[in-house]
PDB file of C-alpha atoms in Angstrom:
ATOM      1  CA  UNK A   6     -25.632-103.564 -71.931  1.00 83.00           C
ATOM      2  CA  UNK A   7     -27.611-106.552 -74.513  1.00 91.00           C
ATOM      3  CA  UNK A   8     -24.090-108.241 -75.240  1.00 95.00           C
ATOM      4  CA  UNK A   9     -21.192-109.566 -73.879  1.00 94.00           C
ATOM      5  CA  UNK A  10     -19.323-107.342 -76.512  1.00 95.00           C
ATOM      6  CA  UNK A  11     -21.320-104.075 -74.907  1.00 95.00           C
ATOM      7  CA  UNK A  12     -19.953-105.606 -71.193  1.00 94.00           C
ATOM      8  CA  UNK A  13     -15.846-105.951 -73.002  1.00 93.00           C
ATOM      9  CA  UNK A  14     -16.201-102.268 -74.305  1.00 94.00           C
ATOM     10  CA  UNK A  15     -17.480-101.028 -70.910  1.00 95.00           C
ATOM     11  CA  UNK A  16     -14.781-103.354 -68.836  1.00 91.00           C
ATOM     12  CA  UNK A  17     -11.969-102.245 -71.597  1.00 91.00           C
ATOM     13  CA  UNK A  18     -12.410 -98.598 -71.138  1.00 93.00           C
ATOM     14  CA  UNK A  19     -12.475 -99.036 -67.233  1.00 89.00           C
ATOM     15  CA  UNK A  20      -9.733-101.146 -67.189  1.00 88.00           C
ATOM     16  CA  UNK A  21      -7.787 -98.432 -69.545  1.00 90.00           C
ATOM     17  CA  UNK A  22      -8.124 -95.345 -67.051  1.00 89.00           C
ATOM     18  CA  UNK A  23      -7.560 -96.889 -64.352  1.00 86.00           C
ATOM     19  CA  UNK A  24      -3.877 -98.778 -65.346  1.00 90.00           C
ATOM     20  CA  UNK A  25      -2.482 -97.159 -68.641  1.00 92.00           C
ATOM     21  CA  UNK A  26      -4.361 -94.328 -69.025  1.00 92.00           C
ATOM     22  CA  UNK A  27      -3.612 -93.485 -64.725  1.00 89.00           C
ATOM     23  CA  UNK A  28       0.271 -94.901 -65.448  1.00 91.00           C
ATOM     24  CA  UNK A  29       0.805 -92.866 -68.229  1.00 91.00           C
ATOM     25  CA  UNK A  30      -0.343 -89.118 -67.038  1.00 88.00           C
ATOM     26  CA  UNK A  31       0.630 -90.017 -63.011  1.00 88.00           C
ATOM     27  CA  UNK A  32       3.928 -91.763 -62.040  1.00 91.00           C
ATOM     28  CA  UNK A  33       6.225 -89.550 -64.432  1.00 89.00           C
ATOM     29  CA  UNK A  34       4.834 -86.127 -62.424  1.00 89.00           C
ATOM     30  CA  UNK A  35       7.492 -85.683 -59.876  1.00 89.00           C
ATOM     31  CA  UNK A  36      10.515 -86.134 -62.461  1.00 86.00           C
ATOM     32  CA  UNK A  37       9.491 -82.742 -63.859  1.00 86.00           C
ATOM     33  CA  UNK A  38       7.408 -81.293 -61.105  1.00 87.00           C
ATOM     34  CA  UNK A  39       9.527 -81.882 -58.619  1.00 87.00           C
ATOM     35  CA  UNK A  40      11.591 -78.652 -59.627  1.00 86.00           C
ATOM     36  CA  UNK A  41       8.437 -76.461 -59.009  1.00 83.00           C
ATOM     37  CA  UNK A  42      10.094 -73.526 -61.677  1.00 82.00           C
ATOM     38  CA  UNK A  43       9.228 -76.192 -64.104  1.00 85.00           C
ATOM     39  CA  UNK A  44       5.434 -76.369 -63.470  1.00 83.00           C
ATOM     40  CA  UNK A  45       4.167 -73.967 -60.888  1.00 82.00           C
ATOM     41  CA  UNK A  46       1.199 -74.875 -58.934  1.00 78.00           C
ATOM     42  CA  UNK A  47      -0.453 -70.710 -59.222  1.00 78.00           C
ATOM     43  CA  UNK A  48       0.219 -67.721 -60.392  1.00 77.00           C
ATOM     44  CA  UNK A  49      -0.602 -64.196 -58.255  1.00 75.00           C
ATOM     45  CA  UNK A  50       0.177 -61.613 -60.491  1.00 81.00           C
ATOM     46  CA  UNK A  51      -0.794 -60.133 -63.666  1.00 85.00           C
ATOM     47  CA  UNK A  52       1.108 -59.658 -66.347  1.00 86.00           C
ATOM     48  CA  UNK A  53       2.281 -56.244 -66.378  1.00 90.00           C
ATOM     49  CA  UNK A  54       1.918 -53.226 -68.111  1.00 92.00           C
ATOM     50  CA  UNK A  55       4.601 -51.135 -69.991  1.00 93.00           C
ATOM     51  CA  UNK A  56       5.409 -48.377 -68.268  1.00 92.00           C
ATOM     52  CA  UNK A  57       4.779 -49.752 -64.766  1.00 93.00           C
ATOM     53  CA  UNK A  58       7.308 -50.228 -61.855  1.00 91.00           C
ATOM     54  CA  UNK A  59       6.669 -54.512 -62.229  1.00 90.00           C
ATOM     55  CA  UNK A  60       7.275 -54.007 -66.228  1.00 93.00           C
ATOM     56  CA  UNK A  61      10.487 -52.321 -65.233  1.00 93.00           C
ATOM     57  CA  UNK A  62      11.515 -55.234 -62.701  1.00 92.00           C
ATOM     58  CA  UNK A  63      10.565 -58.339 -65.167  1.00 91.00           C
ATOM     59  CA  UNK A  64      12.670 -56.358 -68.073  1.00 92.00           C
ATOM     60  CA  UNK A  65      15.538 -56.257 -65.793  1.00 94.00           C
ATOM     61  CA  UNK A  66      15.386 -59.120 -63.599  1.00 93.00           C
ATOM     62  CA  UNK A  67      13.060 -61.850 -64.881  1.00 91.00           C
ATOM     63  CA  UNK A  68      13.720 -64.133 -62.872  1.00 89.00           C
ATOM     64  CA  UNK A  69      13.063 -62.396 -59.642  1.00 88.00           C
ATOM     65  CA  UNK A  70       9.738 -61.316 -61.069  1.00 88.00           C
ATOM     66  CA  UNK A  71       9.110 -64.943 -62.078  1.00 86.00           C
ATOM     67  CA  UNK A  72       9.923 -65.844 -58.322  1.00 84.00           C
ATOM     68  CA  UNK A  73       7.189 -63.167 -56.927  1.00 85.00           C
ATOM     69  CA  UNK A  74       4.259 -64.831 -58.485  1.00 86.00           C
ATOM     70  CA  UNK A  75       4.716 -68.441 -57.927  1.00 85.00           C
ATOM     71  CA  UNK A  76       3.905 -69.897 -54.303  1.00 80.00           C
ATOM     72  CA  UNK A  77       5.584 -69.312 -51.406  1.00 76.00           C
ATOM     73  CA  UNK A  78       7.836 -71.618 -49.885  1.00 76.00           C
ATOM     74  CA  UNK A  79       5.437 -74.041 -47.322  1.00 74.00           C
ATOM     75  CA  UNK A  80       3.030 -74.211 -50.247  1.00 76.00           C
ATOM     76  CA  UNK A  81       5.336 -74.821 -52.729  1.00 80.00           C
ATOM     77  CA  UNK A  82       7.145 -77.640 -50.252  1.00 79.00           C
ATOM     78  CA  UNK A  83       3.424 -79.144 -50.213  1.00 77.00           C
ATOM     79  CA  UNK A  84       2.781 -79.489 -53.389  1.00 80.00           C
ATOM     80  CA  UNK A  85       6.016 -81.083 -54.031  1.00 84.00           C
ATOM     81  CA  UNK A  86       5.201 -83.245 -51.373  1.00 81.00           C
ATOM     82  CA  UNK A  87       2.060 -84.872 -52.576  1.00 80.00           C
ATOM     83  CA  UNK A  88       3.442 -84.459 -56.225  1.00 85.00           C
ATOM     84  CA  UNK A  89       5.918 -87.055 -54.987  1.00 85.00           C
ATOM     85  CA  UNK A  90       3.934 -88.921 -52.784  1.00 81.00           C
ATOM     86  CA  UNK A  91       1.291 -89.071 -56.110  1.00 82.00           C
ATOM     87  CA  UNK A  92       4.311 -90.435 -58.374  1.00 88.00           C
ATOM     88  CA  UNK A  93       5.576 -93.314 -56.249  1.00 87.00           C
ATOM     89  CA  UNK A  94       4.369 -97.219 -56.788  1.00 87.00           C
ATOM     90  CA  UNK A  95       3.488 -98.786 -53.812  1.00 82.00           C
ATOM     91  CA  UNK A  96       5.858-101.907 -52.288  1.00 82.00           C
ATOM     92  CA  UNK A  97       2.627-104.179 -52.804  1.00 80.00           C
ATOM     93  CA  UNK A  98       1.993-102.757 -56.002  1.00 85.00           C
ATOM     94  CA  UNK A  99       0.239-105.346 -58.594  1.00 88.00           C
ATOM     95  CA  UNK A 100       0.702-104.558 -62.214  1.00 92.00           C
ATOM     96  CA  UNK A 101      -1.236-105.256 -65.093  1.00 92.00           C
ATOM     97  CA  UNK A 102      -0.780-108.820 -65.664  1.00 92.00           C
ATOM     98  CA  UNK A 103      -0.109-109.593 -62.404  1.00 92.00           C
ATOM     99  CA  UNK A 104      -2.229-111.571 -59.592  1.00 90.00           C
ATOM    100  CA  UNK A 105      -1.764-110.789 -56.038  1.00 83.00           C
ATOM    101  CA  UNK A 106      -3.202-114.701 -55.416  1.00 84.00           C
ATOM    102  CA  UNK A 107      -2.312-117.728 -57.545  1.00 82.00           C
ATOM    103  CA  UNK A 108      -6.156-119.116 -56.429  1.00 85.00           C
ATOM    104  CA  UNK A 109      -8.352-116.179 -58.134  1.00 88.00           C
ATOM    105  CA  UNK A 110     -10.011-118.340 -59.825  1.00 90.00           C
ATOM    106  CA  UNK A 111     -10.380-122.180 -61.107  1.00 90.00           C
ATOM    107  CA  UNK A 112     -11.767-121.560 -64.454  1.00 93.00           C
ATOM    108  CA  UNK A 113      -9.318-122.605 -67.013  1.00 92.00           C
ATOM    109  CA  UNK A 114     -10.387-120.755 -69.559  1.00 93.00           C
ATOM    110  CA  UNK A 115      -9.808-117.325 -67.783  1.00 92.00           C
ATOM    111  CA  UNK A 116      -6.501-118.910 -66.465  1.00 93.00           C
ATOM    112  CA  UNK A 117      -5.204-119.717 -69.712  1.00 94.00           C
ATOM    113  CA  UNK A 118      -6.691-116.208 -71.323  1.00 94.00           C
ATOM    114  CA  UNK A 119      -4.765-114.494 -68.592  1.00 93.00           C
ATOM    115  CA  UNK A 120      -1.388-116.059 -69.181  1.00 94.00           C
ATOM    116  CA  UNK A 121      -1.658-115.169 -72.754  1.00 96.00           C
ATOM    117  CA  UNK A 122      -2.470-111.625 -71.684  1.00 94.00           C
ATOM    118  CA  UNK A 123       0.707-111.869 -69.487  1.00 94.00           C
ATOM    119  CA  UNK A 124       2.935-113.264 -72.298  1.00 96.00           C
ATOM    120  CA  UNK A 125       1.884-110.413 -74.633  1.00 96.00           C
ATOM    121  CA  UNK A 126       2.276-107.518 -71.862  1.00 96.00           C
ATOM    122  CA  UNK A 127       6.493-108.829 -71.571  1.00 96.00           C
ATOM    123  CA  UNK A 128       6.663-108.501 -75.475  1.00 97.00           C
ATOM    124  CA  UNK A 129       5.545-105.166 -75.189  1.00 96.00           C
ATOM    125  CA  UNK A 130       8.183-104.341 -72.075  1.00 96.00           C
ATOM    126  CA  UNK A 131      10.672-105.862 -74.374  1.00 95.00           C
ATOM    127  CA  UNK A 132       9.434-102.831 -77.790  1.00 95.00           C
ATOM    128  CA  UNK A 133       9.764-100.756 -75.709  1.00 94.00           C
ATOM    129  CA  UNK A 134      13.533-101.236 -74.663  1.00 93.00           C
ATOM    130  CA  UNK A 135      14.319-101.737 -77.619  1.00 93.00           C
ATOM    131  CA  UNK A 136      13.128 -98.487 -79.109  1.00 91.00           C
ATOM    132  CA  UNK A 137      14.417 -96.378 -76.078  1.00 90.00           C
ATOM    133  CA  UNK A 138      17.802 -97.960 -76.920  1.00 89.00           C
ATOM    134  CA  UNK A 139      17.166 -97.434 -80.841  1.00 88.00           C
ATOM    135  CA  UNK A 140      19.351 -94.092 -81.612  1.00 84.00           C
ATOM    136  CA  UNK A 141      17.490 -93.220 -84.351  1.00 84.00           C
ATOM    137  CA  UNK A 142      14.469 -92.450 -82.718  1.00 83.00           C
ATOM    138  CA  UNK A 143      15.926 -89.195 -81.289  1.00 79.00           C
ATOM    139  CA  UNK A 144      12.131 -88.557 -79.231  1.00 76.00           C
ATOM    140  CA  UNK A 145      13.511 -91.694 -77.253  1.00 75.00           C
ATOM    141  CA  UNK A 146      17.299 -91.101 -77.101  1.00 71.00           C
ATOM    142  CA  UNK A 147      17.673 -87.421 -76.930  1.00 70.00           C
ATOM    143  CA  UNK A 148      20.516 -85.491 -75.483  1.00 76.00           C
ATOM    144  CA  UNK A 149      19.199 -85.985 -71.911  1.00 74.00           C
ATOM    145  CA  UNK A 150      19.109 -90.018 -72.036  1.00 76.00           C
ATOM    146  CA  UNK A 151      15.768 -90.333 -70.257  1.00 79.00           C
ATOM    147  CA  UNK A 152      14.792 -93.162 -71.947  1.00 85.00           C
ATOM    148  CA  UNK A 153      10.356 -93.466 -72.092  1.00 88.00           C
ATOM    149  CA  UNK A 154       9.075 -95.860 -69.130  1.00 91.00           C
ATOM    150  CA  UNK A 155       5.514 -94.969 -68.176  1.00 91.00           C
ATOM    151  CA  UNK A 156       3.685 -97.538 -70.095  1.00 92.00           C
ATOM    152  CA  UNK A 157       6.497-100.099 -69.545  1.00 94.00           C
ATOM    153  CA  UNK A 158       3.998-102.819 -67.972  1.00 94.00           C
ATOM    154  CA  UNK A 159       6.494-104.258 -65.348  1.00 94.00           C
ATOM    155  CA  UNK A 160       4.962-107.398 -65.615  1.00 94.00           C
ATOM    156  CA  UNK A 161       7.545-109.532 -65.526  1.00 93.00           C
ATOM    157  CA  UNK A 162       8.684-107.662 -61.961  1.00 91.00           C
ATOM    158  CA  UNK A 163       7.734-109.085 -58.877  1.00 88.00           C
ATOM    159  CA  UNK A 164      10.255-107.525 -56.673  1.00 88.00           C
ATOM    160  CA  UNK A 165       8.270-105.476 -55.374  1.00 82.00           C
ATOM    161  CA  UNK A 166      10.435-102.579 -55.429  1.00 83.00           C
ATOM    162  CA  UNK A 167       8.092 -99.517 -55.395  1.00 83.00           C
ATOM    163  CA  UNK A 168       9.159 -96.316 -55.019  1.00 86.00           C
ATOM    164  CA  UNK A 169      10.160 -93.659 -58.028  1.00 88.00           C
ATOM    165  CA  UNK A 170      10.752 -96.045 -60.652  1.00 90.00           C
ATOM    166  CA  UNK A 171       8.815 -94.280 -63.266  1.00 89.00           C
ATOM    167  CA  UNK A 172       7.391 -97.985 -64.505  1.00 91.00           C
ATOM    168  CA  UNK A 173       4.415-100.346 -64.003  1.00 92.00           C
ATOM    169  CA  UNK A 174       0.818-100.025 -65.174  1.00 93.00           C
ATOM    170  CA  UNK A 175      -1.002-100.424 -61.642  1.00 90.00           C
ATOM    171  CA  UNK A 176      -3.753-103.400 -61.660  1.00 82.00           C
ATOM    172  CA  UNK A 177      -6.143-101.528 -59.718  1.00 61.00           C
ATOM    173  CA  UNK A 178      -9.670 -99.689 -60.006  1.00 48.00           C
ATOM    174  CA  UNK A 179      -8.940 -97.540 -56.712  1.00 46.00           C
ATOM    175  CA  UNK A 180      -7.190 -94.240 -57.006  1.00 44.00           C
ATOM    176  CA  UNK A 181      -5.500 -92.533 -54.122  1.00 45.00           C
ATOM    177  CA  UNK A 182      -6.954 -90.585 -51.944  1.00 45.00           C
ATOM    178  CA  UNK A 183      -4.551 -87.807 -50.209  1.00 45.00           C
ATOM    179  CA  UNK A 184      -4.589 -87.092 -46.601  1.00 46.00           C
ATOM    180  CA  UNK A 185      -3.235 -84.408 -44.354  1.00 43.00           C
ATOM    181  CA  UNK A 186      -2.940 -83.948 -40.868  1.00 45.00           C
ATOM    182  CA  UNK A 187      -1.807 -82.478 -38.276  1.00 43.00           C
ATOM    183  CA  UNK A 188      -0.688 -83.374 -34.457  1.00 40.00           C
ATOM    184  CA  UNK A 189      -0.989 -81.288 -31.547  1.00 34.00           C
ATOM    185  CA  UNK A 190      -0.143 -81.584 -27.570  1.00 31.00           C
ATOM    186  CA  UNK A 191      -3.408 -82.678 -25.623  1.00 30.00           C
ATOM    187  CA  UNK A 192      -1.946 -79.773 -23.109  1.00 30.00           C
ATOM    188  CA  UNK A 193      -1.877 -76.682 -25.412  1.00 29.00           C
ATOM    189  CA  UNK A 194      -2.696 -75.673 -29.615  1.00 35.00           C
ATOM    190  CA  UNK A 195       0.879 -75.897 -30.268  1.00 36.00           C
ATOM    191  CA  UNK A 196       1.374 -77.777 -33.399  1.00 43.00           C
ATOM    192  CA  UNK A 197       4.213 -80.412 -33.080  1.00 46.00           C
ATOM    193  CA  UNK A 198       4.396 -81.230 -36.996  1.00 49.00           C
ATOM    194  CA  UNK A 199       2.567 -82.326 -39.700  1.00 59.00           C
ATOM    195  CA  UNK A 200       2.164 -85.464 -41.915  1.00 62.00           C
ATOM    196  CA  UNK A 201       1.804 -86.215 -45.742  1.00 69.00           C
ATOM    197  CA  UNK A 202       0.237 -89.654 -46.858  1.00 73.00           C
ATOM    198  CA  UNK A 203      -1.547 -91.292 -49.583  1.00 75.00           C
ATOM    199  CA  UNK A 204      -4.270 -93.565 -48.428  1.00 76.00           C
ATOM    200  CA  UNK A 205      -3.497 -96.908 -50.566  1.00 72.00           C
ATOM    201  CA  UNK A 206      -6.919 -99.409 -49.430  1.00 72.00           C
ATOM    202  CA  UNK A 207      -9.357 -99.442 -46.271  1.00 74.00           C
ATOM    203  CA  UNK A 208      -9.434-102.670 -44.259  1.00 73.00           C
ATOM    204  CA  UNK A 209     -12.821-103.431 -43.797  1.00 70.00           C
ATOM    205  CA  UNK A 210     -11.800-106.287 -40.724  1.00 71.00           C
ATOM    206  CA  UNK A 211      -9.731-104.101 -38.281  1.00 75.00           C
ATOM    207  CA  UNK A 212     -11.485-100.581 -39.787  1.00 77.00           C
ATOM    208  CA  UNK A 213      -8.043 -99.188 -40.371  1.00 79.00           C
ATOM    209  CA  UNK A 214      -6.975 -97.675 -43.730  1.00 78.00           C
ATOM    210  CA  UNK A 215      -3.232 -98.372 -45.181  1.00 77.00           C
ATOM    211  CA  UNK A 216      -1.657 -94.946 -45.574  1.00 77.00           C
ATOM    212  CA  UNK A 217       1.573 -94.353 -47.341  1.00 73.00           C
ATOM    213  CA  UNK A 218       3.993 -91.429 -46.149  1.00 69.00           C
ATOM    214  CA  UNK A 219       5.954 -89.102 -47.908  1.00 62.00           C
ATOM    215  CA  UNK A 220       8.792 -91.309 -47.411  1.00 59.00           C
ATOM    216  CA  UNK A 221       7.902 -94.762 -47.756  1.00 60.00           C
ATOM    217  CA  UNK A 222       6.590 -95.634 -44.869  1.00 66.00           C
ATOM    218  CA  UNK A 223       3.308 -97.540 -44.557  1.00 70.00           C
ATOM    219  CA  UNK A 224       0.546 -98.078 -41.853  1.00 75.00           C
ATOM    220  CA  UNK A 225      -2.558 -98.916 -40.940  1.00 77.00           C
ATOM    221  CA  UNK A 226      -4.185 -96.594 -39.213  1.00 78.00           C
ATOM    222  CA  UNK A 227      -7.559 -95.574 -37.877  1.00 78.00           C
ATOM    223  CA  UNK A 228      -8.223 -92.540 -39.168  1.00 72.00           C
ATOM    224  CA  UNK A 229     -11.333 -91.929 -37.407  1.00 72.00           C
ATOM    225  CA  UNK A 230      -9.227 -91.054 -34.675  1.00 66.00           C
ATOM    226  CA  UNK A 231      -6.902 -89.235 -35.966  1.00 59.00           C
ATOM    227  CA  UNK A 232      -7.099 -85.339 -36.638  1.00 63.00           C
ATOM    228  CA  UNK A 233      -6.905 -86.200 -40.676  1.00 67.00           C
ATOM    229  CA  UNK A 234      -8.102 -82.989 -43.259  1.00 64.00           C
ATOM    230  CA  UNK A 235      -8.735 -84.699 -46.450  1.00 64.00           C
ATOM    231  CA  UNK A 236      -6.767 -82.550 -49.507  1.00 59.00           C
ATOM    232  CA  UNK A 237      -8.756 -82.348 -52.789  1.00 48.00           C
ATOM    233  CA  UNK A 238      -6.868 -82.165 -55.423  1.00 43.00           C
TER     234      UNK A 238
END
């Protein structure tokens, strides 16, 4: 990179992926996933052949057949799990637009260039509620009334809600990474039960990392001593 417009092109396209471009194809997963029949992690079969006794059981009962090549039941339950886990905002969440400190900088130009960003991000939460709530555009209001939020900014929210609000373009260059684990009594291999979490930032002061759970809850933990099996996904 010669010029400072070569370092905005390269800054713009990794500021894109990692807020609208991450907002848009993440947070609305779970709404549809989260029936696994509508997206099903595998399939084990082939499809079969006329004649056979499978061809003869999907002809008569396809939806038992259906049910025989999906996932079973823990691993469907898991990927559900970190489906939802993957879709929720975080209570600390910082959207685009948004500063987690008012002292980030002193520079008044960047100050000023920021608000303006700011400004124009709540006109564009403020399109976009107006054409979910525009009948006419039936690929907005459609029979189902699920009106279109994943590139709703959320700027103007500082609530702090997080959670499955389908909304907010994260202000953030760190993606998840999910964690497994499992717990076991120091007397005997018996497992007890198992955790999900989504490991939100590492604290480089008391070494812990902050790990979100399946159902809200946060912690910092130190993982390091921890039995923790990192899932790829």
């Amino acid at each position: 990179m010669n010029t400072l417009a070569d370092l905005t092109q390269a800054c713009t396209i990794i500021i894109w992926i990692a807020s609208a471009f991450h907002a848009a194809i993440n947070f609305g997963q779970y709404l549809y996933a989260g029936y696994l029949s509508n997206r099903p992690t595998v399939s084990r079969r082939f499809m079969p052949k006329p004649g056979t006794k499978e061809y003869d059981e999907l002809e008569n009962d396809p939806d038992l057949a259906f049910l025989k090549t999906i996932t079973a039941q823990f691993q469907a339950l898991l990927g559900v799990s970190l489906i939802k886990g993957l879709s929720r905002h975080a209570t600390n969440e910082i959207y685009l637009g948004q500063r987690d400190t008012a002292e980030w900088t002193t520079d008044d130009e960047p100050l000023a260039t920021f608000e303006r960003f700011g400004k124009k991000l709540v006109e564009i939460e403020s399109r976009i509620m107006e054409r979910n709530n525009d009948s006419k555009l039936k690929n907005r209001v459609g029979p189902v009334k699920v009106p279109y939020t994943l590139l709703y900014p959320n700027t103007s929210d500082y609530s702090r809600e997080g959670g499955l609000i389908r909304k907010g373009i994260p202000n953030n260059v760190l993606g998840p990474d999910t964690v497994y684990t499992e717990s076991y009594k120091s007397h005997s291999w018996l497992k007890i039960f198992s955790y999900f979490g989504i490991i939100k930032r590492f604290d480089k002061y008391s070494k812990k990392h902050l790990v979100m759970f399946e159902d809200g809850d946060v912690e910092f933990l130190d993982l390091s001593k921890e039995d923790w099996e990192l899932i790829t996904l």
